[in-house]
Amino acid sequence: MINVTKTYLPDKNKFYSYTDKIFESGWVTNNGQFCKEINERLSDYLGVKNLLLVSNGTLALQLAYKLLNLSGDVLTTPFSFVATTSSLVWEGLNPIFVDIDSKTFNLDSNQIEKKITPNTTAIVATHVYGNACDLERIQSIADKYNLKVIYDAAHAFGVNYKNNSILNFGDISAISFHGTKIFHTIEGGALVIKDDALYERAQKMINFGIVSPTEIAELGINSKMNEFQAAMGICVLDDIHLILNSRKIRYDKYMKAFSNSESLIFQKKNEHSTMNYSHFPVVFESEEIVLKVIEELGKNGIVPRRYFYPSLNNLPYLTNKQIAPNSTDISSRILCLPLFDSLEEEAQDFIIQIVRKHSKLLRKQIIL
Ligand SMILES: *Cc1c(COP(=O)(O)O)cnc(C)c1O
C-alpha cells in the first residue's frame, strides 16, 4: 500500500545509540540534553531565535493564542488542516473565515479588511503546502487595526521568504513535527516567538507555569517535548538534505509529466519564497474526476488524500454558519498525490498514468 506520505525513519542503530544514552542517564524529559541539542541545531538550521519545542503542532497553536491573550473573533483560513480551526474553537475563540485566493490556496489578503469588526483580535493564516502567505500585506493590515498575527507554519519547514526564515513573520509561528511532516520528532512541534519576554513566559507556560521547585508564576499547561522525540529529531535532521533532495526529484517528475495537461491546475507559488516540496496538490476540473482517480488508484493500493476536505467553514460543530465559495470549490476538487523520499519510480509512473488517463477521459465526457 502506498499512502500520500510515508514517515521517514532514520538508521535504527543510530537512533538506538541515542536511546541507549537516555536509558543510561535515566533522564527522559524536562528539557534534557537531546531537547537542548535539537533546539540548538534546529534554530541554526532554520535561522530563527526563540524556538520553543512542544509536544505537538496543535498545542503550539493553542499556546500561541494563550500567549497573545486572544479573545473574541479571529480571522482565519477555511482551507487548512482541521487543527487550524479546532484549536481556535478549543480555546473558546470564534473563527471568522476569510476566503482563499483560488490560485495560491492561501487566505486572500484582499478580503481581510471587510471582515474586521471591533471584536476581531487576530489573524491566523496557514502557509498552505509551504507556500508563503501574503506576509507584508497581512502585517500592514494587522498593524493598522492592532491585530496579532499567528502563522500556522505546519507545512513550512525550512521555507525562506526573501532570504529570511518564513517562521520569523507574524507575532508567533507554530510548526508541526508530526510523523507525516517533512521533518519530524514522531509527534512534536514548536513555536517561534518574536517577542523575547513572551518567549520567556512561554518556556514556563509549557511546564505548568513552574519557575522553581517552590514557585509557580502563572497558569500553565504540560506541553513539553520528551527526550525520545528529540532523539528522533536529531537523527532525522542529520538526513534532512537527502530527504529534501529526494522529494524535489519526485516533485519535479510529477510537474514535468503534467506540464502540458490542460485539465489540471497547480498551486501558484509565492515568487519570493523557496519551496520545500511538502505536498503535491493537483486540482481537477470536477469532484467527479477526483473521486474516479481515487477509485482507480485505490484498486492498486495507492491512497492519495483529499487535503483539505471539507472546507473548514463546513465543520459540523461550528454554530456560526459561514460561506467561503473559493475554499469550498477548491477543497472539492483537490487531491494530494503521494510524495515522499522513498516513493519508487515505478509507483510514481503508475500514479502519473492513472491521473493522466482519467483526468482526460472524463474531461471529454463532460465536454460532450
Ligand atoms: C499537521 C498540521 C497541524 C497539526 O499538527 P500536529 O503536530 O499533528 O498537532 C496543524 N496545522 C496544519 C496545517 C497541519 O498540517
GROMACS .gro file of N, CA, C and O in nm, residues 169-283:
model
  460
  169PHE      N    1   0.808   3.561   1.058
  169PHE     CA    2   0.699   3.656   1.032
  169PHE      C    3   0.584   3.633   1.129
  169PHE      O    4   0.565   3.523   1.180
  170GLY      N    5   0.509   3.742   1.152
  170GLY     CA    6   0.398   3.734   1.247
  170GLY      C    7   0.448   3.742   1.390
  170GLY      O    8   0.570   3.744   1.415
  171ASP      N    9   0.355   3.748   1.486
  171ASP     CA   10   0.396   3.752   1.627
  171ASP      C   11   0.448   3.616   1.670
  171ASP      O   12   0.545   3.607   1.746
  172ILE      N   13   0.380   3.512   1.622
  172ILE     CA   14   0.422   3.375   1.654
  172ILE      C   15   0.396   3.287   1.532
  172ILE      O   16   0.294   3.300   1.465
  173SER      N   17   0.491   3.199   1.502
  173SER     CA   18   0.466   3.093   1.404
  173SER      C   19   0.461   2.961   1.480
  173SER      O   20   0.542   2.938   1.571
  174ALA      N   21   0.369   2.877   1.439
  174ALA     CA   22   0.356   2.744   1.500
  174ALA      C   23   0.388   2.641   1.393
  174ALA      O   24   0.342   2.652   1.279
  175ILE      N   25   0.470   2.543   1.431
  175ILE     CA   26   0.509   2.441   1.334
  175ILE      C   27   0.486   2.302   1.392
  175ILE      O   28   0.487   2.285   1.515
  176SER      N   29   0.461   2.207   1.305
  176SER     CA   30   0.437   2.069   1.350
  176SER      C   31   0.553   1.979   1.310
  176SER      O   32   0.605   1.989   1.199
  177PHE      N   33   0.590   1.891   1.400
  177PHE     CA   34   0.692   1.789   1.371
  177PHE      C   35   0.628   1.650   1.380
  177PHE      O   36   0.687   1.555   1.431
  178HIS      N   37   0.506   1.640   1.333
  178HIS     CA   38   0.436   1.511   1.331
  178HIS      C   39   0.502   1.418   1.229
  178HIS      O   40   0.562   1.465   1.132
  179GLY      N   41   0.487   1.287   1.250
  179GLY     CA   42   0.547   1.187   1.162
  179GLY      C   43   0.515   1.201   1.014
  179GLY      O   44   0.587   1.148   0.930
  180THR      N   45   0.406   1.272   0.981
  180THR     CA   46   0.370   1.289   0.840
  180THR      C   47   0.437   1.411   0.776
  180THR      O   48   0.420   1.434   0.657
  181LYS      N   49   0.509   1.490   0.855
  181LYS     CA   50   0.568   1.613   0.800
  181LYS      C   51   0.710   1.586   0.750
  181LYS      O   52   0.770   1.482   0.780
  182ILE      N   53   0.765   1.683   0.680
  182ILE     CA   54   0.897   1.667   0.618
  182ILE      C   55   1.004   1.636   0.723
  182ILE      O   56   1.085   1.547   0.707
  183PHE      N   57   1.006   1.717   0.827
  183PHE     CA   58   1.095   1.691   0.941
  183PHE      C   59   1.005   1.650   1.057
  183PHE      O   60   0.901   1.711   1.078
  184HIS      N   61   1.044   1.545   1.130
  184HIS     CA   62   0.956   1.504   1.239
  184HIS      C   63   1.030   1.458   1.363
  184HIS      O   64   1.149   1.424   1.358
  185THR      N   65   0.956   1.459   1.473
  185THR     CA   66   1.006   1.405   1.601
  185THR      C   67   0.902   1.304   1.652
  185THR      O   68   0.870   1.304   1.770
  186ILE      N   69   0.847   1.224   1.565
  186ILE     CA   70   0.736   1.128   1.590
  186ILE      C   71   0.607   1.209   1.604
  186ILE      O   72   0.528   1.215   1.512
  187GLU      N   73   0.585   1.265   1.722
  187GLU     CA   74   0.488   1.371   1.745
  187GLU      C   75   0.573   1.488   1.793
  187GLU      O   76   0.675   1.468   1.860
  188GLY      N   77   0.530   1.608   1.768
  188GLY     CA   78   0.607   1.721   1.817
  188GLY      C   79   0.573   1.847   1.742
  188GLY      O   80   0.495   1.845   1.647
  189GLY      N   81   0.631   1.955   1.789
  189GLY     CA   82   0.607   2.082   1.724
  189GLY      C   83   0.689   2.190   1.791
  189GLY      O   84   0.767   2.161   1.884
  190ALA      N   85   0.672   2.313   1.745
  190ALA     CA   86   0.747   2.423   1.804
  190ALA      C   87   0.677   2.555   1.778
  190ALA      O   88   0.594   2.566   1.688
  191LEU      N   89   0.711   2.653   1.862
  191LEU     CA   90   0.669   2.790   1.838
  191LEU      C   91   0.795   2.871   1.811
  191LEU      O   92   0.900   2.845   1.871
  192VAL      N   93   0.781   2.968   1.722
  192VAL     CA   94   0.886   3.070   1.706
  192VAL      C   95   0.820   3.200   1.747
  192VAL      O   96   0.719   3.241   1.689
  193ILE      N   97   0.875   3.261   1.852
  193ILE     CA   98   0.809   3.374   1.917
  193ILE      C   99   0.893   3.500   1.898
  193ILE      O  100   1.010   3.505   1.936
  194LYS      N  101   0.832   3.602   1.838
  194LYS     CA  102   0.908   3.723   1.806
  194LYS      C  103   0.957   3.796   1.932
  194LYS      O  104   1.072   3.833   1.942
  195ASP      N  105   0.868   3.812   2.028
  195ASP     CA  106   0.898   3.894   2.146
  195ASP      C  107   0.975   3.814   2.252
  195ASP      O  108   0.933   3.706   2.293
  196ASP      N  109   1.088   3.868   2.298
  196ASP     CA  110   1.174   3.795   2.393
  196ASP      C  111   1.104   3.768   2.528
  196ASP      O  112   1.117   3.659   2.584
  197ALA      N  113   1.031   3.867   2.577
  197ALA     CA  114   0.964   3.850   2.707
  197ALA      C  115   0.856   3.742   2.697
  197ALA      O  116   0.838   3.661   2.789
  198LEU      N  117   0.788   3.742   2.584
  198LEU     CA  118   0.683   3.642   2.562
  198LEU      C  119   0.744   3.501   2.554
  198LEU      O  120   0.687   3.404   2.602
  199TYR      N  121   0.862   3.495   2.494
  199TYR     CA  122   0.932   3.367   2.484
  199TYR      C  123   0.966   3.313   2.622
  199TYR      O  124   0.947   3.194   2.651
  200GLU      N  125   1.010   3.401   2.709
  200GLU     CA  126   1.041   3.358   2.846
  200GLU      C  127   0.917   3.307   2.919
  200GLU      O  128   0.921   3.207   2.990
  201ARG      N  129   0.807   3.379   2.899
  201ARG     CA  130   0.681   3.335   2.960
  201ARG      C  131   0.641   3.198   2.907
  201ARG      O  132   0.595   3.112   2.980
  202ALA      N  133   0.658   3.181   2.775
  202ALA     CA  134   0.617   3.057   2.710
  202ALA      C  135   0.694   2.937   2.765
  202ALA      O  136   0.640   2.828   2.783
  203GLN      N  137   0.823   2.958   2.795
  203GLN     CA  138   0.905   2.849   2.849
  203GLN      C  139   0.847   2.798   2.981
  203GLN      O  140   0.852   2.678   3.009
  204LYS      N  141   0.793   2.889   3.061
  204LYS     CA  142   0.731   2.846   3.188
  204LYS      C  143   0.594   2.785   3.162
  204LYS      O  144   0.553   2.688   3.224
  205MET      N  145   0.522   2.848   3.068
  205MET     CA  146   0.384   2.806   3.043
  205MET      C  147   0.372   2.660   3.002
  205MET      O  148   0.277   2.591   3.040
  206ILE      N  149   0.472   2.609   2.927
  206ILE     CA  150   0.463   2.470   2.881
  206ILE      C  151   0.497   2.370   2.991
  206ILE      O  152   0.486   2.250   2.973
  207ASN      N  153   0.540   2.421   3.106
  207ASN     CA  154   0.572   2.334   3.219
  207ASN      C  155   0.496   2.378   3.344
  207ASN      O  156   0.554   2.406   3.448
  208PHE      N  157   0.364   2.390   3.329
  208PHE     CA  158   0.272   2.419   3.440
  208PHE      C  159   0.289   2.559   3.501
  208PHE      O  160   0.235   2.587   3.608
  209GLY      N  161   0.368   2.645   3.438
  209GLY     CA  162   0.393   2.777   3.497
  209GLY      C  163   0.494   2.774   3.610
  209GLY      O  164   0.512   2.872   3.683
  210ILE      N  165   0.563   2.660   3.623
  210ILE     CA  166   0.660   2.643   3.732
  210ILE      C  167   0.788   2.721   3.702
  210ILE      O  168   0.842   2.713   3.591
  211VAL      N  169   0.836   2.800   3.799
  211VAL     CA  170   0.965   2.866   3.782
  211VAL      C  171   1.075   2.809   3.871
  211VAL      O  172   1.193   2.816   3.838
  212SER      N  173   1.037   2.754   3.985
  212SER     CA  174   1.135   2.687   4.071
  212SER      C  175   1.057   2.586   4.154
  212SER      O  176   0.934   2.587   4.155
  213PRO      N  177   1.128   2.496   4.223
  213PRO     CA  178   1.056   2.391   4.296
  213PRO      C  179   0.950   2.444   4.393
  213PRO      O  180   0.856   2.372   4.428
  214THR      N  181   0.963   2.567   4.433
  214THR     CA  182   0.865   2.619   4.530
  214THR      C  183   0.784   2.737   4.476
  214THR      O  184   0.709   2.800   4.550
  215GLU      N  185   0.799   2.765   4.347
  215GLU     CA  186   0.729   2.883   4.295
  215GLU      C  187   0.658   2.855   4.162
  215GLU      O  188   0.719   2.805   4.068
  216ILE      N  189   0.529   2.889   4.158
  216ILE     CA  190   0.452   2.879   4.035
  216ILE      C  191   0.408   3.019   3.996
  216ILE      O  192   0.334   3.085   4.068
  217ALA      N  193   0.459   3.066   3.881
  217ALA     CA  194   0.440   3.207   3.845
  217ALA      C  195   0.303   3.235   3.788
  217ALA      O  196   0.245   3.340   3.813
  218GLU      N  197   0.250   3.142   3.708
  218GLU     CA  198   0.122   3.171   3.642
  218GLU      C  199   0.060   3.041   3.593
  218GLU      O  200   0.120   2.935   3.602
  219LEU      N  201  -0.059   3.057   3.535
  219LEU     CA  202  -0.129   2.941   3.480
  219LEU      C  203  -0.048   2.881   3.366
  219LEU      O  204  -0.003   2.951   3.276
  220GLY      N  205  -0.030   2.749   3.372
  220GLY     CA  206   0.042   2.683   3.263
  220GLY      C  207  -0.024   2.553   3.226
  220GLY      O  208  -0.133   2.520   3.275
  221ILE      N  209   0.042   2.482   3.139
  221ILE     CA  210  -0.008   2.352   3.097
  221ILE      C  211   0.114   2.262   3.079
  221ILE      O  212   0.228   2.309   3.093
  222ASN      N  213   0.095   2.135   3.048
  222ASN     CA  214   0.209   2.050   3.016
  222ASN      C  215   0.210   2.025   2.866
  222ASN      O  216   0.122   1.959   2.813
  223SER      N  217   0.310   2.078   2.798
  223SER     CA  218   0.321   2.050   2.654
  223SER      C  219   0.468   2.038   2.615
  223SER      O  220   0.510   2.086   2.511
  224LYS      N  221   0.545   1.972   2.699
  224LYS     CA  222   0.688   1.958   2.674
  224LYS      C  223   0.718   1.845   2.575
  224LYS      O  224   0.650   1.744   2.573
  225MET      N  225   0.825   1.865   2.501
  225MET     CA  226   0.877   1.756   2.418
  225MET      C  227   0.960   1.664   2.508
  225MET      O  228   1.019   1.709   2.606
  226ASN      N  229   0.966   1.533   2.475
  226ASN     CA  230   1.048   1.445   2.557
  226ASN      C  231   1.177   1.404   2.484
  226ASN      O  232   1.196   1.435   2.367
  227GLU      N  233   1.264   1.335   2.556
  227GLU     CA  234   1.397   1.303   2.502
  227GLU      C  235   1.395   1.202   2.386
  227GLU      O  236   1.481   1.206   2.299
  228PHE      N  237   1.295   1.114   2.386
  228PHE     CA  238   1.286   1.017   2.275
  228PHE      C  239   1.247   1.089   2.146
  228PHE      O  240   1.299   1.059   2.039
  229GLN      N  241   1.155   1.184   2.161
  229GLN     CA  242   1.116   1.264   2.045
  229GLN      C  243   1.237   1.343   1.994
  229GLN      O  244   1.261   1.350   1.873
  230ALA      N  245   1.309   1.403   2.087
  230ALA     CA  246   1.424   1.485   2.049
  230ALA      C  247   1.531   1.400   1.979
  230ALA      O  248   1.592   1.443   1.881
  231ALA      N  249   1.550   1.277   2.029
  231ALA     CA  250   1.650   1.187   1.968
  231ALA      C  251   1.611   1.156   1.824
  231ALA      O  252   1.696   1.154   1.734
  232MET      N  253   1.482   1.132   1.801
  232MET     CA  254   1.435   1.108   1.664
  232MET      C  255   1.463   1.233   1.578
  232MET      O  256   1.511   1.222   1.465
  233GLY      N  257   1.434   1.349   1.634
  233GLY     CA  258   1.458   1.474   1.562
  233GLY      C  259   1.604   1.491   1.521
  233GLY      O  260   1.633   1.530   1.408
  234ILE      N  261   1.694   1.458   1.610
  234ILE     CA  262   1.838   1.469   1.580
  234ILE      C  263   1.873   1.379   1.462
  234ILE      O  264   1.940   1.420   1.368
  235CYS      N  265   1.823   1.256   1.467
  235CYS     CA  266   1.854   1.160   1.358
  235CYS      C  267   1.792   1.204   1.225
  235CYS      O  268   1.855   1.189   1.120
  236VAL      N  269   1.670   1.255   1.229
  236VAL     CA  270   1.604   1.297   1.103
  236VAL      C  271   1.673   1.422   1.048
  236VAL      O  272   1.696   1.433   0.927
  237LEU      N  273   1.708   1.514   1.137
  237LEU     CA  274   1.773   1.637   1.090
  237LEU      C  275   1.907   1.608   1.023
  237LEU      O  276   1.945   1.675   0.927
  238ASP      N  277   1.978   1.506   1.073
  238ASP     CA  278   2.105   1.465   1.009
  238ASP      C  279   2.084   1.433   0.860
  238ASP      O  280   2.174   1.450   0.780
  239ASP      N  281   1.965   1.382   0.827
  239ASP     CA  282   1.938   1.335   0.690
  239ASP      C  283   1.851   1.430   0.609
  239ASP      O  284   1.807   1.396   0.501
  240ILE      N  285   1.827   1.549   0.662
  240ILE     CA  286   1.727   1.637   0.600
  240ILE      C  287   1.762   1.675   0.456
  240ILE      O  288   1.673   1.686   0.371
  241HIS      N  289   1.890   1.688   0.427
  241HIS     CA  290   1.926   1.725   0.288
  241HIS      C  291   1.888   1.614   0.191
  241HIS      O  292   1.839   1.640   0.081
  242LEU      N  293   1.909   1.490   0.233
  242LEU     CA  294   1.872   1.375   0.149
  242LEU      C  295   1.720   1.370   0.130
  242LEU      O  296   1.671   1.346   0.019
  243ILE      N  297   1.648   1.395   0.239
  243ILE     CA  298   1.501   1.391   0.233
  243ILE      C  299   1.449   1.496   0.135
  243ILE      O  300   1.368   1.467   0.047
  244LEU      N  301   1.500   1.617   0.150
  244LEU     CA  302   1.452   1.727   0.063
  244LEU      C  303   1.489   1.702  -0.082
  244LEU      O  304   1.410   1.729  -0.173
  245ASN      N  305   1.609   1.651  -0.103
  245ASN     CA  306   1.654   1.626  -0.239
  245ASN      C  307   1.570   1.518  -0.308
  245ASN      O  308   1.528   1.535  -0.423
  246SER      N  309   1.542   1.411  -0.235
  246SER     CA  310   1.459   1.304  -0.293
  246SER      C  311   1.318   1.353  -0.324
  246SER      O  312   1.258   1.316  -0.424
  247ARG      N  313   1.266   1.436  -0.236
  247ARG     CA  314   1.132   1.491  -0.260
  247ARG      C  315   1.132   1.582  -0.382
  247ARG      O  316   1.039   1.579  -0.462
  248LYS      N  317   1.235   1.662  -0.394
  248LYS     CA  318   1.242   1.754  -0.509
  248LYS      C  319   1.243   1.676  -0.641
  248LYS      O  320   1.173   1.711  -0.735
  249ILE      N  321   1.322   1.569  -0.645
  249ILE     CA  322   1.330   1.488  -0.768
  249ILE      C  323   1.191   1.435  -0.805
  249ILE      O  324   1.148   1.444  -0.920
  250ARG      N  325   1.118   1.386  -0.704
  250ARG     CA  326   0.985   1.330  -0.730
  250ARG      C  327   0.883   1.438  -0.764
  250ARG      O  328   0.796   1.420  -0.849
  251TYR      N  329   0.896   1.550  -0.697
  251TYR     CA  330   0.808   1.664  -0.726
  251TYR      C  331   0.828   1.710  -0.871
  251TYR      O  332   0.732   1.728  -0.946
  252ASP      N  333   0.954   1.726  -0.908
  252ASP     CA  334   0.985   1.772  -1.045
  252ASP      C  335   0.935   1.673  -1.150
  252ASP      O  336   0.891   1.713  -1.257
  253LYS      N  337   0.944   1.547  -1.117
  253LYS     CA  338   0.898   1.444  -1.211
  253LYS      C  339   0.746   1.456  -1.236
  253LYS      O  340   0.700   1.450  -1.350
  254TYR      N  341   0.671   1.474  -1.127
  254TYR     CA  342   0.526   1.495  -1.143
  254TYR      C  343   0.500   1.618  -1.230
  254TYR      O  344   0.421   1.616  -1.323
  255MET      N  345   0.569   1.726  -1.194
  255MET     CA  346   0.546   1.855  -1.261
  255MET      C  347   0.572   1.841  -1.411
  255MET      O  348   0.495   1.890  -1.493
  256LYS      N  349   0.682   1.774  -1.442
  256LYS     CA  350   0.719   1.757  -1.582
  256LYS      C  351   0.614   1.671  -1.655
  256LYS      O  352   0.571   1.705  -1.765
  257ALA      N  353   0.573   1.565  -1.589
  257ALA     CA  354   0.477   1.473  -1.651
  257ALA      C  355   0.342   1.541  -1.679
  257ALA      O  356   0.274   1.508  -1.774
  258PHE      N  357   0.307   1.637  -1.594
  258PHE     CA  358   0.176   1.701  -1.610
  258PHE      C  359   0.186   1.838  -1.678
  258PHE      O  360   0.087   1.910  -1.687
  259SER      N  361   0.306   1.872  -1.724
  259SER     CA  362   0.329   2.011  -1.767
  259SER      C  363   0.239   2.053  -1.883
  259SER      O  364   0.201   2.168  -1.892
  260ASN      N  365   0.204   1.960  -1.973
  260ASN     CA  366   0.119   2.006  -2.082
  260ASN      C  367  -0.025   1.956  -2.070
  260ASN      O  368  -0.097   1.945  -2.169
  261SER      N  369  -0.065   1.932  -1.946
  261SER     CA  370  -0.203   1.890  -1.926
  261SER      C  371  -0.293   2.013  -1.912
  261SER      O  372  -0.269   2.098  -1.827
  262GLU      N  373  -0.393   2.022  -1.994
  262GLU     CA  374  -0.484   2.137  -1.987
  262GLU      C  375  -0.587   2.120  -1.876
  262GLU      O  376  -0.652   2.215  -1.836
  263SER      N  377  -0.604   1.996  -1.831
  263SER     CA  378  -0.715   1.973  -1.740
  263SER      C  379  -0.675   1.973  -1.592
  263SER      O  380  -0.759   1.951  -1.506
  264LEU      N  381  -0.548   1.999  -1.564
  264LEU     CA  382  -0.504   2.002  -1.424
  264LEU      C  383  -0.457   2.143  -1.387
  264LEU      O  384  -0.394   2.211  -1.469
  265ILE      N  385  -0.485   2.181  -1.264
  265ILE     CA  386  -0.441   2.314  -1.217
  265ILE      C  387  -0.347   2.293  -1.098
  265ILE      O  388  -0.370   2.207  -1.013
  266PHE      N  389  -0.242   2.375  -1.094
  266PHE     CA  390  -0.143   2.365  -0.986
  266PHE      C  391  -0.139   2.495  -0.905
  266PHE      O  392  -0.178   2.600  -0.954
  267GLN      N  393  -0.089   2.480  -0.782
  267GLN     CA  394  -0.081   2.595  -0.692
  267GLN      C  395   0.013   2.702  -0.747
  267GLN      O  396   0.123   2.671  -0.792
  268LYS      N  397  -0.030   2.827  -0.739
  268LYS     CA  398   0.057   2.938  -0.779
  268LYS      C  399   0.149   2.971  -0.661
  268LYS      O  400   0.103   3.000  -0.550
  269LYS      N  401   0.279   2.965  -0.685
  269LYS     CA  402   0.376   2.982  -0.577
  269LYS      C  403   0.409   3.130  -0.554
  269LYS      O  404   0.414   3.208  -0.649
  270ASN      N  405   0.434   3.162  -0.429
  270ASN     CA  406   0.482   3.295  -0.395
  270ASN      C  407   0.623   3.310  -0.453
  270ASN      O  408   0.713   3.232  -0.420
  271GLU      N  409   0.642   3.408  -0.539
  271GLU     CA  410   0.771   3.418  -0.611
  271GLU      C  411   0.888   3.459  -0.522
  271GLU      O  412   1.003   3.449  -0.563
  272HIS      N  413   0.860   3.508  -0.402
  272HIS     CA  414   0.970   3.547  -0.313
  272HIS      C  415   1.009   3.437  -0.215
  272HIS      O  416   1.093   3.457  -0.129
  273SER      N  417   0.942   3.322  -0.224
  273SER     CA  418   0.975   3.220  -0.124
  273SER      C  419   1.030   3.092  -0.187
  273SER      O  420   1.003   3.061  -0.302
  274THR      N  421   1.108   3.020  -0.108
  274THR     CA  422   1.165   2.894  -0.153
  274THR      C  423   1.062   2.783  -0.132
  274THR      O  424   0.961   2.802  -0.064
  275MET      N  425   1.087   2.669  -0.191
  275MET     CA  426   0.993   2.558  -0.179
  275MET      C  427   1.053   2.446  -0.094
  275MET      O  428   1.173   2.428  -0.090
  276ASN      N  429   0.965   2.369  -0.029
  276ASN     CA  430   1.015   2.254   0.049
  276ASN      C  431   0.954   2.121   0.003
  276ASN      O  432   0.979   2.019   0.064
  277TYR      N  433   0.871   2.125  -0.102
  277TYR     CA  434   0.816   2.002  -0.160
  277TYR      C  435   0.740   1.918  -0.057
  277TYR      O  436   0.752   1.797  -0.051
  278SER      N  437   0.663   1.987   0.025
  278SER     CA  438   0.590   1.917   0.131
  278SER      C  439   0.473   1.834   0.078
  278SER      O  440   0.440   1.732   0.135
  279HIS      N  441   0.410   1.880  -0.029
  279HIS     CA  442   0.293   1.810  -0.084
  279HIS      C  443   0.296   1.820  -0.236
  279HIS      O  444   0.361   1.909  -0.291
  280PHE      N  445   0.218   1.733  -0.302
  280PHE     CA  446   0.196   1.754  -0.445
  280PHE      C  447   0.045   1.763  -0.472
  280PHE      O  448  -0.021   1.664  -0.502
  281PRO      N  449  -0.010   1.885  -0.459
  281PRO     CA  450  -0.154   1.903  -0.480
  281PRO      C  451  -0.188   1.922  -0.627
  281PRO      O  452  -0.115   1.987  -0.700
  282VAL      N  453  -0.299   1.864  -0.669
  282VAL     CA  454  -0.350   1.879  -0.805
  282VAL      C  455  -0.498   1.914  -0.796
  282VAL      O  456  -0.572   1.848  -0.724
  283VAL      N  457  -0.538   2.015  -0.871
  283VAL     CA  458  -0.681   2.048  -0.877
  283VAL      C  459  -0.737   1.997  -1.009
  283VAL      O  460  -0.686   2.030  -1.116
   0.00000   0.00000   0.00000
